[in-house]
mmCIF file of C-alpha atoms in Angstrom:
data_model
loop_
_atom_site.group_PDB
_atom_site.id
_atom_site.type_symbol
_atom_site.label_atom_id
_atom_site.label_comp_id
_atom_site.label_asym_id
_atom_site.label_seq_id
_atom_site.Cartn_x
_atom_site.Cartn_y
_atom_site.Cartn_z
ATOM 1 C CA MET H 1 0.000 0.000 0.000
ATOM 2 C CA LYS H 2 2.831 2.432 0.781
ATOM 3 C CA LEU H 3 4.507 1.533 -2.497
ATOM 4 C CA GLY H 4 1.263 2.128 -4.431
ATOM 5 C CA PHE H 5 0.781 5.483 -2.690
ATOM 6 C CA ILE H 6 4.379 6.520 -3.495
ATOM 7 C CA LEU H 7 3.922 5.513 -7.160
ATOM 8 C CA PHE H 8 0.637 7.432 -7.283
ATOM 9 C CA ILE H 9 2.297 10.587 -5.862
ATOM 10 C CA PHE H 10 5.217 10.155 -8.297
ATOM 11 C CA LEU H 11 2.802 9.795 -11.238
ATOM 12 C CA ILE H 12 0.806 12.871 -10.207
ATOM 13 C CA SER H 13 3.961 14.980 -9.705
ATOM 14 C CA SER H 14 5.434 13.877 -13.055
ATOM 15 C CA LEU H 15 2.152 14.706 -14.836
ATOM 16 C CA LEU H 16 2.072 18.088 -13.098
ATOM 17 C CA LEU H 17 5.695 18.760 -14.122
ATOM 18 C CA MET H 18 4.945 17.794 -17.758
ATOM 19 C CA PHE H 19 1.870 20.035 -17.771
ATOM 20 C CA ILE H 20 3.859 23.019 -16.464
ATOM 21 C CA THR H 21 6.638 22.425 -19.022
ATOM 22 C CA LEU H 22 4.161 22.153 -21.901
ATOM 23 C CA LYS H 23 2.295 25.246 -20.789
ATOM 24 C CA MET H 24 5.495 27.324 -20.710
ATOM 25 C CA THR H 25 6.668 26.016 -24.087
ATOM 26 C CA LEU H 26 3.292 26.408 -25.781
ATOM 27 C CA HIS H 27 3.012 29.963 -24.508
ATOM 28 C CA ASP H 28 6.298 30.863 -26.266
ATOM 29 C CA LEU H 29 5.277 29.035 -29.454
ATOM 30 C CA ARG H 30 1.837 30.599 -29.441
ATOM 31 C CA SER H 31 3.197 34.102 -28.903
ATOM 32 C CA ASP H 32 5.668 33.665 -31.810
ATOM 33 C CA TYR H 33 2.878 32.425 -34.080
ATOM 34 C CA THR H 34 0.563 35.229 -32.968
ATOM 35 C CA GLN H 35 3.279 37.788 -33.638
ATOM 36 C CA GLN H 36 3.863 36.378 -37.138
ATOM 37 C CA VAL H 37 0.137 36.489 -37.896
ATOM 38 C CA ARG H 38 -0.127 40.080 -36.650
ATOM 39 C CA LEU H 39 2.899 41.139 -38.707
ATOM 40 C CA SER H 40 1.462 39.452 -41.791
ATOM 41 C CA ASN H 41 -1.887 41.192 -41.281
ATOM 42 C CA ILE H 42 -0.177 44.564 -40.850
ATOM 43 C CA GLN H 43 1.829 44.023 -44.040
ATOM 44 C CA ASN H 44 -1.295 43.042 -45.980
ATOM 45 C CA VAL H 45 -3.183 46.101 -44.751
ATOM 46 C CA CYS H 46 -0.247 48.386 -45.618
ATOM 47 C CA ALA H 47 0.081 46.845 -49.084
ATOM 48 C CA LYS H 48 -3.642 47.281 -49.753
ATOM 49 C CA GLU H 49 -3.541 50.862 -48.472
ATOM 50 C CA ASN H 50 -0.531 51.609 -50.676
ATOM 51 C CA LEU H 51 -2.318 50.083 -53.664
ATOM 52 C CA ARG H 52 -5.438 52.167 -52.974
ATOM 53 C CA ASN H 53 -3.402 55.369 -52.737
ATOM 54 C CA ARG H 54 -1.747 54.824 -56.112
ATOM 55 C CA LYS H 55 -3.599 55.914 -59.189
ATOM 56 C CA VAL H 56 -2.118 53.175 -61.359
ATOM 57 C CA TYR H 57 -0.220 50.113 -60.197
ATOM 58 C CA ILE H 58 2.635 49.152 -62.485
ATOM 59 C CA SER H 59 5.071 46.426 -61.643
ATOM 60 C CA ASN H 60 8.720 46.765 -62.506
ATOM 61 C CA TYR H 61 9.524 45.907 -66.103
ATOM 62 C CA SER H 62 12.378 43.770 -67.310
ATOM 63 C CA LEU H 63 14.283 45.256 -70.247
ATOM 64 C CA ALA H 64 12.749 42.824 -72.723
ATOM 65 C CA LEU H 65 9.203 43.558 -71.580
ATOM 66 C CA ALA H 66 9.854 47.311 -71.490
ATOM 67 C CA SER H 67 11.285 47.224 -75.026
ATOM 68 C CA TYR H 68 8.236 45.308 -76.244
ATOM 69 C CA GLU H 69 5.839 47.713 -74.515
ATOM 70 C CA ILE H 70 7.631 50.764 -75.943
ATOM 71 C CA ALA H 71 7.582 49.245 -79.441
ATOM 72 C CA SER H 72 3.848 48.582 -79.179
ATOM 73 C CA VAL H 73 3.197 52.148 -77.952
ATOM 74 C CA LEU H 74 5.277 53.592 -80.796
ATOM 75 C CA LYS H 75 3.426 51.431 -83.305
ATOM 76 C CA ALA H 76 -0.006 52.367 -81.968
ATOM 77 C CA TYR H 77 0.603 56.109 -81.558
ATOM 78 C CA PRO H 78 2.870 58.320 -83.677
ATOM 79 C CA LEU H 79 5.240 59.739 -81.096
ATOM 80 C CA LEU H 80 6.040 63.106 -82.623
ATOM 81 C CA SER H 81 2.450 64.320 -82.416
ATOM 82 C CA LYS H 82 1.025 62.659 -79.306
ATOM 83 C CA GLU H 83 1.592 63.708 -75.702
ATOM 84 C CA LYS H 84 -0.298 60.587 -74.579
ATOM 85 C CA SER H 85 2.273 58.266 -76.132
ATOM 86 C CA LEU H 86 5.122 60.227 -74.534
ATOM 87 C CA ARG H 87 3.496 59.807 -71.121
ATOM 88 C CA LYS H 88 3.111 56.073 -71.692
ATOM 89 C CA VAL H 89 6.758 55.739 -72.708
ATOM 90 C CA THR H 90 7.966 57.729 -69.681
ATOM 91 C CA THR H 91 5.814 55.591 -67.372
ATOM 92 C CA ILE H 92 7.383 52.437 -68.800
ATOM 93 C CA LEU H 93 10.896 53.872 -68.549
ATOM 94 C CA ASN H 94 10.378 54.981 -64.939
ATOM 95 C CA HIS H 95 9.397 51.445 -63.936
ATOM 96 C CA LEU H 96 12.443 49.628 -65.279
ATOM 97 C CA ARG H 97 13.821 46.973 -62.971
ATOM 98 C CA ASP H 98 17.397 47.265 -64.276
ATOM 99 C CA ARG H 99 19.659 50.196 -65.070
ATOM 100 C CA ALA H 100 19.617 50.855 -68.790
ATOM 101 C CA VAL H 101 20.712 53.100 -71.635
ATOM 102 C CA LEU H 102 18.074 54.310 -74.089
ATOM 103 C CA ASN H 103 19.010 54.726 -77.760
ATOM 104 C CA ILE H 104 16.641 56.937 -79.750
ATOM 105 C CA GLU H 105 16.713 56.764 -83.548
ATOM 106 C CA VAL H 106 14.615 59.240 -85.527
ATOM 107 C CA HIS H 107 14.005 58.651 -89.233
ATOM 108 C CA GLN H 108 12.490 61.717 -90.918
ATOM 109 C CA TYR H 109 11.216 61.584 -94.491
ATOM 110 C CA ALA H 110 10.146 65.021 -95.664
ATOM 111 C CA GLU H 111 10.271 66.758 -98.996
ATOM 112 C CA GLY H 112 13.595 68.440 -99.503
ATOM 113 C CA SER H 113 17.285 67.709 -99.458
ATOM 114 C CA VAL H 114 19.040 64.928 -97.589
ATOM 115 C CA LYS H 115 20.855 67.491 -95.443
ATOM 116 C CA LYS H 116 17.566 69.131 -94.448
ATOM 117 C CA ASN H 117 16.073 65.735 -93.494
ATOM 118 C CA LEU H 118 19.145 64.969 -91.366
ATOM 119 C CA GLU H 119 18.904 68.326 -89.584
ATOM 120 C CA VAL H 120 15.183 67.969 -88.890
ATOM 121 C CA SER H 121 15.515 64.393 -87.650
ATOM 122 C CA GLN H 122 18.452 65.286 -85.383
ATOM 123 C CA LYS H 123 16.521 68.265 -83.996
ATOM 124 C CA ASN H 124 13.531 66.009 -83.250
ATOM 125 C CA ALA H 125 15.801 63.400 -81.669
ATOM 126 C CA ASP H 126 17.394 66.038 -79.429
ATOM 127 C CA LYS H 127 13.975 67.390 -78.380
ATOM 128 C CA LEU H 128 12.816 63.904 -77.479
ATOM 129 C CA LYS H 129 16.049 63.239 -75.592
ATOM 130 C CA ARG H 130 15.692 66.427 -73.512
ATOM 131 C CA TYR H 131 12.078 65.587 -72.707
ATOM 132 C CA LEU H 132 12.917 62.033 -71.605
ATOM 133 C CA LEU H 133 15.918 63.187 -69.551
ATOM 134 C CA ASP H 134 13.633 65.586 -67.679
ATOM 135 C CA LYS H 135 10.772 63.146 -67.159
ATOM 136 C CA THR H 136 12.557 59.822 -66.506
ATOM 137 C CA ASN H 137 15.205 58.556 -64.135
ATOM 138 C CA LEU H 138 17.471 57.276 -66.910
ATOM 139 C CA ILE H 139 21.077 58.366 -66.603
ATOM 140 C CA PHE H 140 22.132 58.164 -70.238
ATOM 141 C CA ILE H 141 20.101 58.611 -73.414
ATOM 142 C CA SER H 142 21.608 58.739 -76.888
ATOM 143 C CA ALA H 143 19.705 60.383 -79.738
ATOM 144 C CA ILE H 144 20.560 60.023 -83.413
ATOM 145 C CA GLY H 145 18.729 61.518 -86.373
ATOM 146 C CA PHE H 146 19.111 59.454 -89.535
ATOM 147 C CA GLY H 147 17.022 61.548 -91.914
ATOM 148 C CA ALA H 148 16.082 59.535 -95.001
ATOM 149 C CA THR H 149 19.248 57.414 -95.049
ATOM 150 C CA LEU H 150 17.697 54.196 -93.672
ATOM 151 C CA PRO H 151 14.232 53.779 -95.180
ATOM 152 C CA LEU H 152 11.942 51.111 -93.800
ATOM 153 C CA HIS H 153 10.587 50.369 -97.291
ATOM 154 C CA LYS H 154 12.423 50.962 -100.558
ATOM 155 C CA GLU H 155 9.313 51.847 -102.560
ATOM 156 C CA LYS H 156 8.446 55.502 -103.072
ATOM 157 C CA ASP H 157 4.679 55.052 -102.578
ATOM 158 C CA GLN H 158 4.748 53.763 -98.992
ATOM 159 C CA GLY H 159 3.281 57.006 -97.643
ATOM 160 C CA ASN H 160 4.729 58.506 -94.472
ATOM 161 C CA LYS H 161 7.900 56.609 -93.679
ATOM 162 C CA SER H 162 8.912 58.778 -90.719
ATOM 163 C CA ARG H 163 9.428 56.735 -87.598
ATOM 164 C CA ILE H 164 11.067 56.651 -84.190
ATOM 165 C CA GLU H 165 12.839 53.629 -82.767
ATOM 166 C CA MET H 166 13.805 53.248 -79.109
ATOM 167 C CA ASN H 167 16.144 50.509 -77.958
ATOM 168 C CA LEU H 168 17.088 49.666 -74.379
ATOM 169 C CA GLN H 169 20.446 48.217 -73.403
ATOM 170 C CA ARG H 170 21.345 46.954 -69.950
ATOM 171 C CA ILE H 171 24.162 48.660 -68.069
ATOM 172 C CA ASN H 172 26.537 46.010 -66.763
ATOM 173 C CA GLU H 173 28.025 46.928 -63.411
#
């Protein structure tokens, strides 16, 4: 009977000790989990609030995607006459993921001499370069006016052959 009573007391004390140990450990685990959940909720709320405050959400572009987007904008809207297309191009350029150099090539086909076409295309290229340097965070932009020296089509009856090409190149650090 004494041995049974001693074993019973030992069993009760060991169960009590295990319960206390588990309670202390679970409290630490639960507080860590609760803190992670709270932090996650705060981050989600902040991200949603930030998204609501922005007018337009644009993710960062890779160079390939940005080049494709710029080409599609230039194809859809003639750049020399549209402020809307310039805003779209500057938005794309301001959301580049990588550091890049922009090469602008202006091809101007107007009536007149070759020298006059070269001067007009270089003037337009320089205007576009100044605008993009002011409105974007690009460090280096090169602008070249080709005039009528590199036609897109050889035929004379292709209509307006004036065009602007923009190419992005990654800056290797």
